[in-house]
PDB file of C-alpha atoms in Angstrom:
ATOM      1  CA  MET A   1     126.351  82.278 114.627  1.00  0.00           C
ATOM      2  CA  LYS A   2     128.073  80.650 111.995  1.00  0.00           C
ATOM      3  CA  ARG A   3     129.159  82.409 108.459  1.00  0.00           C
ATOM      4  CA  ASN A   4     126.665  80.781 105.435  1.00  0.00           C
ATOM      5  CA  LYS A   5     128.773  81.963 102.386  1.00  0.00           C
ATOM      6  CA  ALA A   6     125.618  80.621 100.249  1.00  0.00           C
ATOM      7  CA  LEU A   7     123.414  83.889 102.117  1.00  0.00           C
ATOM      8  CA  MET A   8     126.159  86.271 101.540  1.00  0.00           C
ATOM      9  CA  VAL A   9     126.436  85.435  98.101  1.00  0.00           C
ATOM     10  CA  GLN A  10     121.950  85.007  97.493  1.00  0.00           C
ATOM     11  CA  ILE A  11     122.537  88.717  99.408  1.00  0.00           C
ATOM     12  CA  LEU A  12     125.093  90.512  96.801  1.00  0.00           C
ATOM     13  CA  LEU A  13     122.882  88.948  93.872  1.00  0.00           C
ATOM     14  CA  ARG A  14     119.758  90.478  95.222  1.00  0.00           C
ATOM     15  CA  LEU A  15     121.396  93.757  95.755  1.00  0.00           C
ATOM     16  CA  GLU A  16     122.229  93.587  92.072  1.00  0.00           C
ATOM     17  CA  GLU A  17     119.328  92.781  90.783  1.00  0.00           C
ATOM     18  CA  ASN A  18     117.706  95.275  92.048  1.00  0.00           C
ATOM     19  CA  GLU A  19     117.291  98.544  90.103  1.00  0.00           C
ATOM     20  CA  LYS A  20     119.106 100.721  92.438  1.00  0.00           C
ATOM     21  CA  SER A  21     121.707  98.080  94.057  1.00  0.00           C
ATOM     22  CA  GLN A  22     119.817  98.073  97.386  1.00  0.00           C
ATOM     23  CA  ILE A  23     117.303  96.442  99.313  1.00  0.00           C
ATOM     24  CA  LEU A  24     115.453  97.345 102.935  1.00  0.00           C
ATOM     25  CA  ILE A  25     114.669  94.810 104.951  1.00  0.00           C
ATOM     26  CA  ASN A  26     111.762  94.946 107.883  1.00  0.00           C
ATOM     27  CA  ARG A  27     111.368  93.049 111.127  1.00  0.00           C
ATOM     28  CA  GLU A  28     107.709  92.819 110.139  1.00  0.00           C
ATOM     29  CA  ASP A  29     108.430  91.551 106.947  1.00  0.00           C
ATOM     30  CA  GLU A  30     110.679  89.058 107.724  1.00  0.00           C
ATOM     31  CA  PRO A  31     110.520  88.319 111.382  1.00  0.00           C
ATOM     32  CA  GLU A  32     112.406  84.786 111.314  1.00  0.00           C
ATOM     33  CA  MET A  33     115.372  86.027 108.801  1.00  0.00           C
ATOM     34  CA  ILE A  34     115.943  89.678 109.998  1.00  0.00           C
ATOM     35  CA  ASP A  35     118.982  88.613 112.486  1.00  0.00           C
ATOM     36  CA  THR A  36     120.493  86.444 110.364  1.00  0.00           C
ATOM     37  CA  LEU A  37     120.405  88.833 107.220  1.00  0.00           C
ATOM     38  CA  TYR A  38     122.025  91.612 109.262  1.00  0.00           C
ATOM     39  CA  PHE A  39     124.722  89.428 110.497  1.00  0.00           C
ATOM     40  CA  HIS A  40     125.575  88.429 106.933  1.00  0.00           C
ATOM     41  CA  VAL A  41     125.444  92.252 105.630  1.00  0.00           C
ATOM     42  CA  LYS A  42     127.494  93.335 108.355  1.00  0.00           C
ATOM     43  CA  LEU A  43     130.153  90.634 107.598  1.00  0.00           C
ATOM     44  CA  LEU A  44     129.974  92.135 103.482  1.00  0.00           C
ATOM     45  CA  GLY A  45     129.997  95.806 105.346  1.00  0.00           C
ATOM     46  CA  GLU A  46     133.499  94.450 106.430  1.00  0.00           C
ATOM     47  CA  ALA A  47     134.794  93.262 103.436  1.00  0.00           C
ATOM     48  CA  GLY A  48     134.086  96.426 101.932  1.00  0.00           C
ATOM     49  CA  TYR A  49     131.319  94.862  99.320  1.00  0.00           C
ATOM     50  CA  VAL A  50     128.349  96.818 101.054  1.00  0.00           C
ATOM     51  CA  THR A  51     127.479  99.514 102.874  1.00  0.00           C
ATOM     52  CA  TYR A  52     124.603  99.304 105.234  1.00  0.00           C
ATOM     53  CA  ASP A  53     122.632 101.073 108.369  1.00  0.00           C
ATOM     54  CA  ARG A  54     120.073 100.133 110.626  1.00  0.00           C
ATOM     55  CA  VAL A  55     117.303 101.103 113.226  1.00  0.00           C
ATOM     56  CA  PHE A  56     116.672  99.519 116.381  1.00  0.00           C
ATOM     57  CA  ALA A  57     113.700  99.941 118.772  1.00  0.00           C
ATOM     58  CA  ASP A  58     113.209  98.536 122.325  1.00  0.00           C
ATOM     59  CA  ASN A  59     116.956  97.167 121.801  1.00  0.00           C
ATOM     60  CA  LYS A  60     115.399  95.261 118.643  1.00  0.00           C
ATOM     61  CA  LEU A  61     116.760  95.526 115.060  1.00  0.00           C
ATOM     62  CA  LYS A  62     113.732  96.978 113.528  1.00  0.00           C
ATOM     63  CA  VAL A  63     114.823  98.016 110.025  1.00  0.00           C
ATOM     64  CA  PHE A  64     117.901  97.691 108.019  1.00  0.00           C
ATOM     65  CA  TRP A  65     119.483  98.587 104.236  1.00  0.00           C
ATOM     66  CA  ALA A  66     122.342  97.878 102.516  1.00  0.00           C
ATOM     67  CA  ARG A  67     123.868  99.183  98.924  1.00  0.00           C
ATOM     68  CA  LEU A  68     126.266  97.847  96.993  1.00  0.00           C
ATOM     69  CA  THR A  69     129.183  98.855  96.495  1.00  0.00           C
ATOM     70  CA  ASN A  70     131.676  99.359  93.542  1.00  0.00           C
ATOM     71  CA  LYS A  71     133.857  97.122  95.173  1.00  0.00           C
ATOM     72  CA  GLY A  72     130.679  94.577  95.502  1.00  0.00           C
ATOM     73  CA  TYR A  73     130.175  94.846  91.630  1.00  0.00           C
ATOM     74  CA  ASP A  74     133.707  93.945  90.873  1.00  0.00           C
ATOM     75  CA  TYR A  75     133.418  91.310  93.127  1.00  0.00           C
ATOM     76  CA  LEU A  76     130.457  90.097  91.022  1.00  0.00           C
ATOM     77  CA  GLU A  77     131.777  91.175  87.349  1.00  0.00           C
ATOM     78  CA  GLN A  78     135.317  89.387  88.950  1.00  0.00           C
ATOM     79  CA  VAL A  79     133.057  85.848  89.317  1.00  0.00           C
ATOM     80  CA  GLU A  80     131.521  85.799  86.252  1.00  0.00           C
ATOM     81  CA  ALA A  81     134.619  86.396  84.545  1.00  0.00           C
ATOM     82  CA  GLU A  82     136.117  83.400  85.946  1.00  0.00           C
ATOM     83  CA  GLN A  83     133.239  81.236  86.388  1.00  0.00           C
ATOM     84  CA  GLU A  84     133.691  78.851  83.265  1.00  0.00           C
ATOM     85  CA  ASP A  85     130.442  77.707  83.649  1.00  0.00           C
ATOM     86  CA  THR A  86     128.238  81.117  83.775  1.00  0.00           C
ATOM     87  CA  SER A  87     125.183  78.950  83.563  1.00  0.00           C
ATOM     88  CA  LYS A  88     125.296  78.258  87.025  1.00  0.00           C
ATOM     89  CA  LEU A  89     125.423  82.073  87.913  1.00  0.00           C
ATOM     90  CA  ALA A  90     122.344  82.850  85.496  1.00  0.00           C
ATOM     91  CA  GLU A  91     120.413  79.976  87.405  1.00  0.00           C
ATOM     92  CA  ALA A  92     121.204  81.270  90.477  1.00  0.00           C
ATOM     93  CA  LYS A  93     120.099  84.343  89.622  1.00  0.00           C
ATOM     94  CA  GLY A  94     116.847  83.563  88.066  1.00  0.00           C
ATOM     95  CA  LEU A  95     116.224  81.755  91.680  1.00  0.00           C
ATOM     96  CA  LEU A  96     116.237  84.353  93.364  1.00  0.00           C
ATOM     97  CA  THR A  97     113.407  86.442  91.022  1.00  0.00           C
ATOM     98  CA  LYS A  98     111.058  83.001  91.654  1.00  0.00           C
ATOM     99  CA  GLY A  99     110.465  84.195  95.464  1.00  0.00           C
ATOM    100  CA  THR A 100     110.372  87.623  97.012  1.00  0.00           C
ATOM    101  CA  GLN A 101     110.844  86.618 100.705  1.00  0.00           C
ATOM    102  CA  TRP A 102     113.991  85.180 101.882  1.00  0.00           C
ATOM    103  CA  THR A 103     113.180  81.521 102.955  1.00  0.00           C
ATOM    104  CA  MET A 104     115.268  78.619 103.977  1.00  0.00           C
ATOM    105  CA  THR A 105     114.818  76.728 100.535  1.00  0.00           C
ATOM    106  CA  ASN A 106     115.949  79.898  98.730  1.00  0.00           C
ATOM    107  CA  ILE A 107     118.995  79.669 101.148  1.00  0.00           C
ATOM    108  CA  VAL A 108     120.312  76.297 101.261  1.00  0.00           C
ATOM    109  CA  SER A 109     119.255  75.712  97.502  1.00  0.00           C
ATOM    110  CA  PRO A 110     121.215  73.365  95.866  1.00  0.00           C
ATOM    111  CA  ILE A 111     122.233  75.646  93.346  1.00  0.00           C
ATOM    112  CA  ILE A 112     123.802  78.170  95.383  1.00  0.00           C
ATOM    113  CA  VAL A 113     125.087  75.637  97.561  1.00  0.00           C
ATOM    114  CA  GLU A 114     126.879  73.982  94.229  1.00  0.00           C
ATOM    115  CA  TYR A 115     127.663  77.724  93.048  1.00  0.00           C
ATOM    116  CA  THR A 116     129.307  79.031  96.203  1.00  0.00           C
ATOM    117  CA  ASN A 117     131.501  75.693  96.713  1.00  0.00           C
ATOM    118  CA  SER A 118     132.546  76.506  92.914  1.00  0.00           C
ATOM    119  CA  LEU A 119     133.605  79.518  94.226  1.00  0.00           C
ATOM    120  CA  ILE A 120     135.684  78.602  97.337  1.00  0.00           C
ATOM    121  CA  PHE A 121     136.924  75.315  96.048  1.00  0.00           C
ATOM    122  CA  PRO A 122     137.701  76.018  92.046  1.00  0.00           C
ATOM    123  CA  SER A 123     138.395  72.652  90.520  1.00  0.00           C
ATOM    124  CA  LYS A 124     142.175  73.206  88.808  1.00  0.00           C
TER     125      LYS A 124
END
């Protein structure tokens, strides 16, 4: 599986939006996305931006939860501070509040991709 930086940013934003800065993903609710989401949460965990735990049953991931760490908050604050046009971040956050399900439409949304590209390839 390839790393999707836009999805990683979306996960961090979703965590920040949540009142407890955590998410719970259940295979019943997200049967097509749980493995992809878990892969990216593990990458965010390796970077220190989230902590996570999971439950397996019948050799399948059944549920996992993740929580934003202090380093994750610091990263999002740094991104906001460095971003010249904070409206892009605001639009990305607004996009996340429109739907409750993780969908391919949300993941490849042009605003998320554009925002992520601006982080990866900032103009000089």
